[in-house]
GROMACS .gro file of C-alpha atoms in nm:
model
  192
    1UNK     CA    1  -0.291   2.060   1.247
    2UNK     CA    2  -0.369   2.121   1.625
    3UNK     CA    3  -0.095   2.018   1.866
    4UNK     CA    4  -0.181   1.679   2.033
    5UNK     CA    5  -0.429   1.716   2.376
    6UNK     CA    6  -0.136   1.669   2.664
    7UNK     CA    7  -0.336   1.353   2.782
    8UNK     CA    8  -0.369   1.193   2.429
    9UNK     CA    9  -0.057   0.941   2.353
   10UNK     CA   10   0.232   0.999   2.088
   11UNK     CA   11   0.161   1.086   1.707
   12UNK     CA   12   0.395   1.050   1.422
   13UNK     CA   13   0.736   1.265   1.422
   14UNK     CA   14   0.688   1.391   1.778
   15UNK     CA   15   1.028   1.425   1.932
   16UNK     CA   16   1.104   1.185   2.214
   17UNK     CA   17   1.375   1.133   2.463
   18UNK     CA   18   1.520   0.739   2.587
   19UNK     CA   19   1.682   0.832   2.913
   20UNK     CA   20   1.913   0.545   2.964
   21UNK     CA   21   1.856   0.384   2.602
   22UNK     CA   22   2.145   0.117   2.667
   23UNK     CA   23   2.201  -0.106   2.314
   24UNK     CA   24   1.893   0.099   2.192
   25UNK     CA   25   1.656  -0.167   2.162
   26UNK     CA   26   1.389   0.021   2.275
   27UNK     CA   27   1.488   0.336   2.080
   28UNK     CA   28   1.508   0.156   1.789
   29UNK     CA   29   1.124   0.020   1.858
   30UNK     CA   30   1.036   0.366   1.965
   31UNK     CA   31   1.142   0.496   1.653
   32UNK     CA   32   1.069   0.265   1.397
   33UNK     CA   33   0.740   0.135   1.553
   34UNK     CA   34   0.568   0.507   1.674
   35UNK     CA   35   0.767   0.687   1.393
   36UNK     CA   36   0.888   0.940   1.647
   37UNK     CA   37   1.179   1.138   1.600
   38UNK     CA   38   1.428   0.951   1.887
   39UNK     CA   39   1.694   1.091   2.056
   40UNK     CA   40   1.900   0.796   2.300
   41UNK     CA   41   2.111   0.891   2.578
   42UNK     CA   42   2.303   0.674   2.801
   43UNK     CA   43   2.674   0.717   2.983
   44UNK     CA   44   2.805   0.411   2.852
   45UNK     CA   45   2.961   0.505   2.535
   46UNK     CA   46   3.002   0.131   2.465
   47UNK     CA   47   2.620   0.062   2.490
   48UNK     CA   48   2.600   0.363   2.272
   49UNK     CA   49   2.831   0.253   1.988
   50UNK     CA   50   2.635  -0.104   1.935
   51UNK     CA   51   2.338   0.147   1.937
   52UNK     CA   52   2.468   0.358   1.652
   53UNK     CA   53   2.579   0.054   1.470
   54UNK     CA   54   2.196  -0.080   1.477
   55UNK     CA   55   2.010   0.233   1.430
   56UNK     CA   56   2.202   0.492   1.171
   57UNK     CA   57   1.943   0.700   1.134
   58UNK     CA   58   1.886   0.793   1.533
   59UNK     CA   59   2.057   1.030   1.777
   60UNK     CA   60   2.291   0.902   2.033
   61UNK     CA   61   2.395   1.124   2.301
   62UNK     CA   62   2.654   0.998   2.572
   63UNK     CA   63   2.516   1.165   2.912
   64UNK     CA   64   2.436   1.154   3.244
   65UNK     CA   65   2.068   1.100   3.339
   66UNK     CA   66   2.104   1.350   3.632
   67UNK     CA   67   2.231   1.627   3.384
   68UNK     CA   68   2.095   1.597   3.079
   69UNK     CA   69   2.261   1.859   2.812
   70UNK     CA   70   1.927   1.940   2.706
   71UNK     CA   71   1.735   2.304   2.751
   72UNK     CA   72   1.392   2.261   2.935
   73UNK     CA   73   1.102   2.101   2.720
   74UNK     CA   74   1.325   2.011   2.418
   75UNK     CA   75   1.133   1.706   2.368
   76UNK     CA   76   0.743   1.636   2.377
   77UNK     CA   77   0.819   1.374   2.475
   78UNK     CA   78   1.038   1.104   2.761
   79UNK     CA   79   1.089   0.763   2.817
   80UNK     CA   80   1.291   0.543   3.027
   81UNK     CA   81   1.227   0.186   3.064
   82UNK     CA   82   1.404   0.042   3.385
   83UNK     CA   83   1.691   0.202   3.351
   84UNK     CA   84   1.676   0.459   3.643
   85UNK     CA   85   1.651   0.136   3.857
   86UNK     CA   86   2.028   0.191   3.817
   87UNK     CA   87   2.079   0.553   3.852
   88UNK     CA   88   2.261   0.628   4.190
   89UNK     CA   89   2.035   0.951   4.219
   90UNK     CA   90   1.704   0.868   4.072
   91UNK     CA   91   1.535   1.184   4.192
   92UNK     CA   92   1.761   1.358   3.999
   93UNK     CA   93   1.698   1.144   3.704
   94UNK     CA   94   1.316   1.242   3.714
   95UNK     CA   95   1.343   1.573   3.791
   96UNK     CA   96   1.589   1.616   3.467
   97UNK     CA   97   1.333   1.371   3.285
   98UNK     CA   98   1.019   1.635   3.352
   99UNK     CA   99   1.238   1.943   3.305
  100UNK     CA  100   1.335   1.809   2.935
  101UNK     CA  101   0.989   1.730   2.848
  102UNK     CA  102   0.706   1.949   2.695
  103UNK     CA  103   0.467   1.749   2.682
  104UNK     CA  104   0.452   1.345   2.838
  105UNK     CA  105   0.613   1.118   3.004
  106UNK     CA  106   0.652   0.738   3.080
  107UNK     CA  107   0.922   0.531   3.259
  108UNK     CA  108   0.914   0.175   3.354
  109UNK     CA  109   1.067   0.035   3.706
  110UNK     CA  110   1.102  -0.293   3.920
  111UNK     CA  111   0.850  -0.384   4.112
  112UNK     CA  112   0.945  -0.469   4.535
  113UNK     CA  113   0.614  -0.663   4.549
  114UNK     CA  114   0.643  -0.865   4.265
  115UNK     CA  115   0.752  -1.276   4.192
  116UNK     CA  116   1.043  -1.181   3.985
  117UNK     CA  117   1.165  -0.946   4.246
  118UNK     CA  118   1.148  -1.250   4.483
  119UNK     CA  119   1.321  -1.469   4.197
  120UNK     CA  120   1.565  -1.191   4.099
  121UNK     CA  121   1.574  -0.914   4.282
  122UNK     CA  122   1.650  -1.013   4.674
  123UNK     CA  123   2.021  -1.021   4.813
  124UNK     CA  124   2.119  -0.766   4.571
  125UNK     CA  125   1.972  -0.926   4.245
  126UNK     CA  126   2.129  -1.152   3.978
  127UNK     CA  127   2.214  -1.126   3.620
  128UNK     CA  128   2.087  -0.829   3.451
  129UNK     CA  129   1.896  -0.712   3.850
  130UNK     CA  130   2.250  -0.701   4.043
  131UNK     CA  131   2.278  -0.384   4.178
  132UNK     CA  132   1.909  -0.279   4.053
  133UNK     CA  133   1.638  -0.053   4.252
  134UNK     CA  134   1.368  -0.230   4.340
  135UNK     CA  135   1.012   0.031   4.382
  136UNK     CA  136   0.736   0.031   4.568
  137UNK     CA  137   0.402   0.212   4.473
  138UNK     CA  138   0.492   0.469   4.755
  139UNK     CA  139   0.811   0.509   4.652
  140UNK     CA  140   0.729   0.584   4.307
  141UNK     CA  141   0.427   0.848   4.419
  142UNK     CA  142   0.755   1.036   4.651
  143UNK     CA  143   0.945   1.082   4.295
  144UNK     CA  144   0.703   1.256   4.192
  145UNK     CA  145   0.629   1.453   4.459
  146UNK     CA  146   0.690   1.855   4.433
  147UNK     CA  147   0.727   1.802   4.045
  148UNK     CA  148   0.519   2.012   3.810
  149UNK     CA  149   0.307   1.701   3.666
  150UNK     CA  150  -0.067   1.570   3.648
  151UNK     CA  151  -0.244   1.325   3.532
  152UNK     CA  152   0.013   1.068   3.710
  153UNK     CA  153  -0.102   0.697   3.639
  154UNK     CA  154   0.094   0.446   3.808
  155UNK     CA  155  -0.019   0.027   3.710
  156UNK     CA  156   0.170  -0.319   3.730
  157UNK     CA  157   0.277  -0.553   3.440
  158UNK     CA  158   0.401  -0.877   3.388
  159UNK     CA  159   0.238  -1.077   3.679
  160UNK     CA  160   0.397  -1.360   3.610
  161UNK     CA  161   0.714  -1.358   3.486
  162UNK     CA  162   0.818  -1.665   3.237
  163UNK     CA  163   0.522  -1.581   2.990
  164UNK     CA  164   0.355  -1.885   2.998
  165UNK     CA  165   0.015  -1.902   2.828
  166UNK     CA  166  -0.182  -1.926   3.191
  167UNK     CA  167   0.027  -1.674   3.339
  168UNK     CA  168  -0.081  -1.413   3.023
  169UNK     CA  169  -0.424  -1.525   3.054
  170UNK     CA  170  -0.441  -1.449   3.424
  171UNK     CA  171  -0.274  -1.139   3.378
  172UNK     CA  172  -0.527  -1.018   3.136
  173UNK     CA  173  -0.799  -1.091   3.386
  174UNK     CA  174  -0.581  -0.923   3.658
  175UNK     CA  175  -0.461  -0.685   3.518
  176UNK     CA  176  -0.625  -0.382   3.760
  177UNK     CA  177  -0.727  -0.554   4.059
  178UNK     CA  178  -0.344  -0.669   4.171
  179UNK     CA  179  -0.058  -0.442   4.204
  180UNK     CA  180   0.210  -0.721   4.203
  181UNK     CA  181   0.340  -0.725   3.829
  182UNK     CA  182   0.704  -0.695   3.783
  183UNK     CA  183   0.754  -0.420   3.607
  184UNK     CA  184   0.534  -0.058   3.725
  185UNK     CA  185   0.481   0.120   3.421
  186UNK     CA  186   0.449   0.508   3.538
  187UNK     CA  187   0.333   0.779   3.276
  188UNK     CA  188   0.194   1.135   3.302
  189UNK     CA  189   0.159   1.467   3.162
  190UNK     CA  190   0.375   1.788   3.249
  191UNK     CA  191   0.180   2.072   3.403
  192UNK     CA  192   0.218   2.356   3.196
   0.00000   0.00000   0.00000
């Protein structure tokens, strides 16, 4: 079998890295759902053990984003969804994110022009946002910038946050034209 085109998405048993997996929720999905071959890593070791209690058959691995213990494209694959929102050096984080990946990428951030960062996010953010980064499009584009990647696509999600019927429907007819969603989903290819 051919490998995969480096534009086309994930297939089955590709190897994938969750950069700052938490619980695991989205490992577990990741996993389970894609039938990739997950590896989640996360400093809290306490995040990590309800992970390992909820997913046996997945690697855990207690790191730092900024220095992952990983040689340079050990995984086709990398994820991170919002969780470098709380990494003190988030250049870092990408920069070891890209290094560690052969193939793709895809990491999800907060949104600065968005109605849950106005709910949420301002003053420092509440519940699960205290503390968070907050992006804008600009911002995100800078990451990137000097990185050996291509094919960067940057788009909005969640444009209204609650997930009321209307606000789905609106979003579906929205969904290029408005760069306010909450969440920026962010995904490209490495540049071989």
């Amino acid at each position: 079998m051919p490998p995969p085109s480096p534009a086309s998405g994930p297939t089955p048993a590709e190897s994938l890295i969750d950069i700052g997996c938490g619980t695991g929720y989205f490992t577990r999905r990741f996993s389970i759902d894609a039938g990739l071959r997950v590896t989640g890593v996360d400093i809290d070791r306490d995040s990590l053990g309800f992970a390992r209690s909820r997913s046996p058959g997945i690697a855990f691995v207690a790191a730092d984003a900024c220095r992952l213990p990983f040689a340079q494209d050990a995984f086709d694959l990398a994820a991170a969804v919002t969780s470098l929102c709380f990494v003190a050096d988030e250049r870092s984080a990408v920069r070891e994110m890209v290094r560690v990946t052969r193939r793709r990428f895809a990491l999800g951030l907060l949104n600065r022009h968005s109605l849950l960062y106005l709910r949420k996010g301002r003053g420092g953010g509440v519940g699960a946002y205290r503390g968070a980064r907050w992006h804008t499009l600009a911002e995100i584009r800078s990451l990137f910038s000097a990185l050996p990647v291509e094919r960067l696509e940057i788009r909005t999600a969640v444009l209204f946050p609650g997930g009321s019927r209307a606000g789905r429907r609106a979003e579906r007819m929205a969904r290029e034209a408005l760069p306010w969603g909450s969440f920026i989903a962010v995904a490209g290819s490495k540049r071989r």
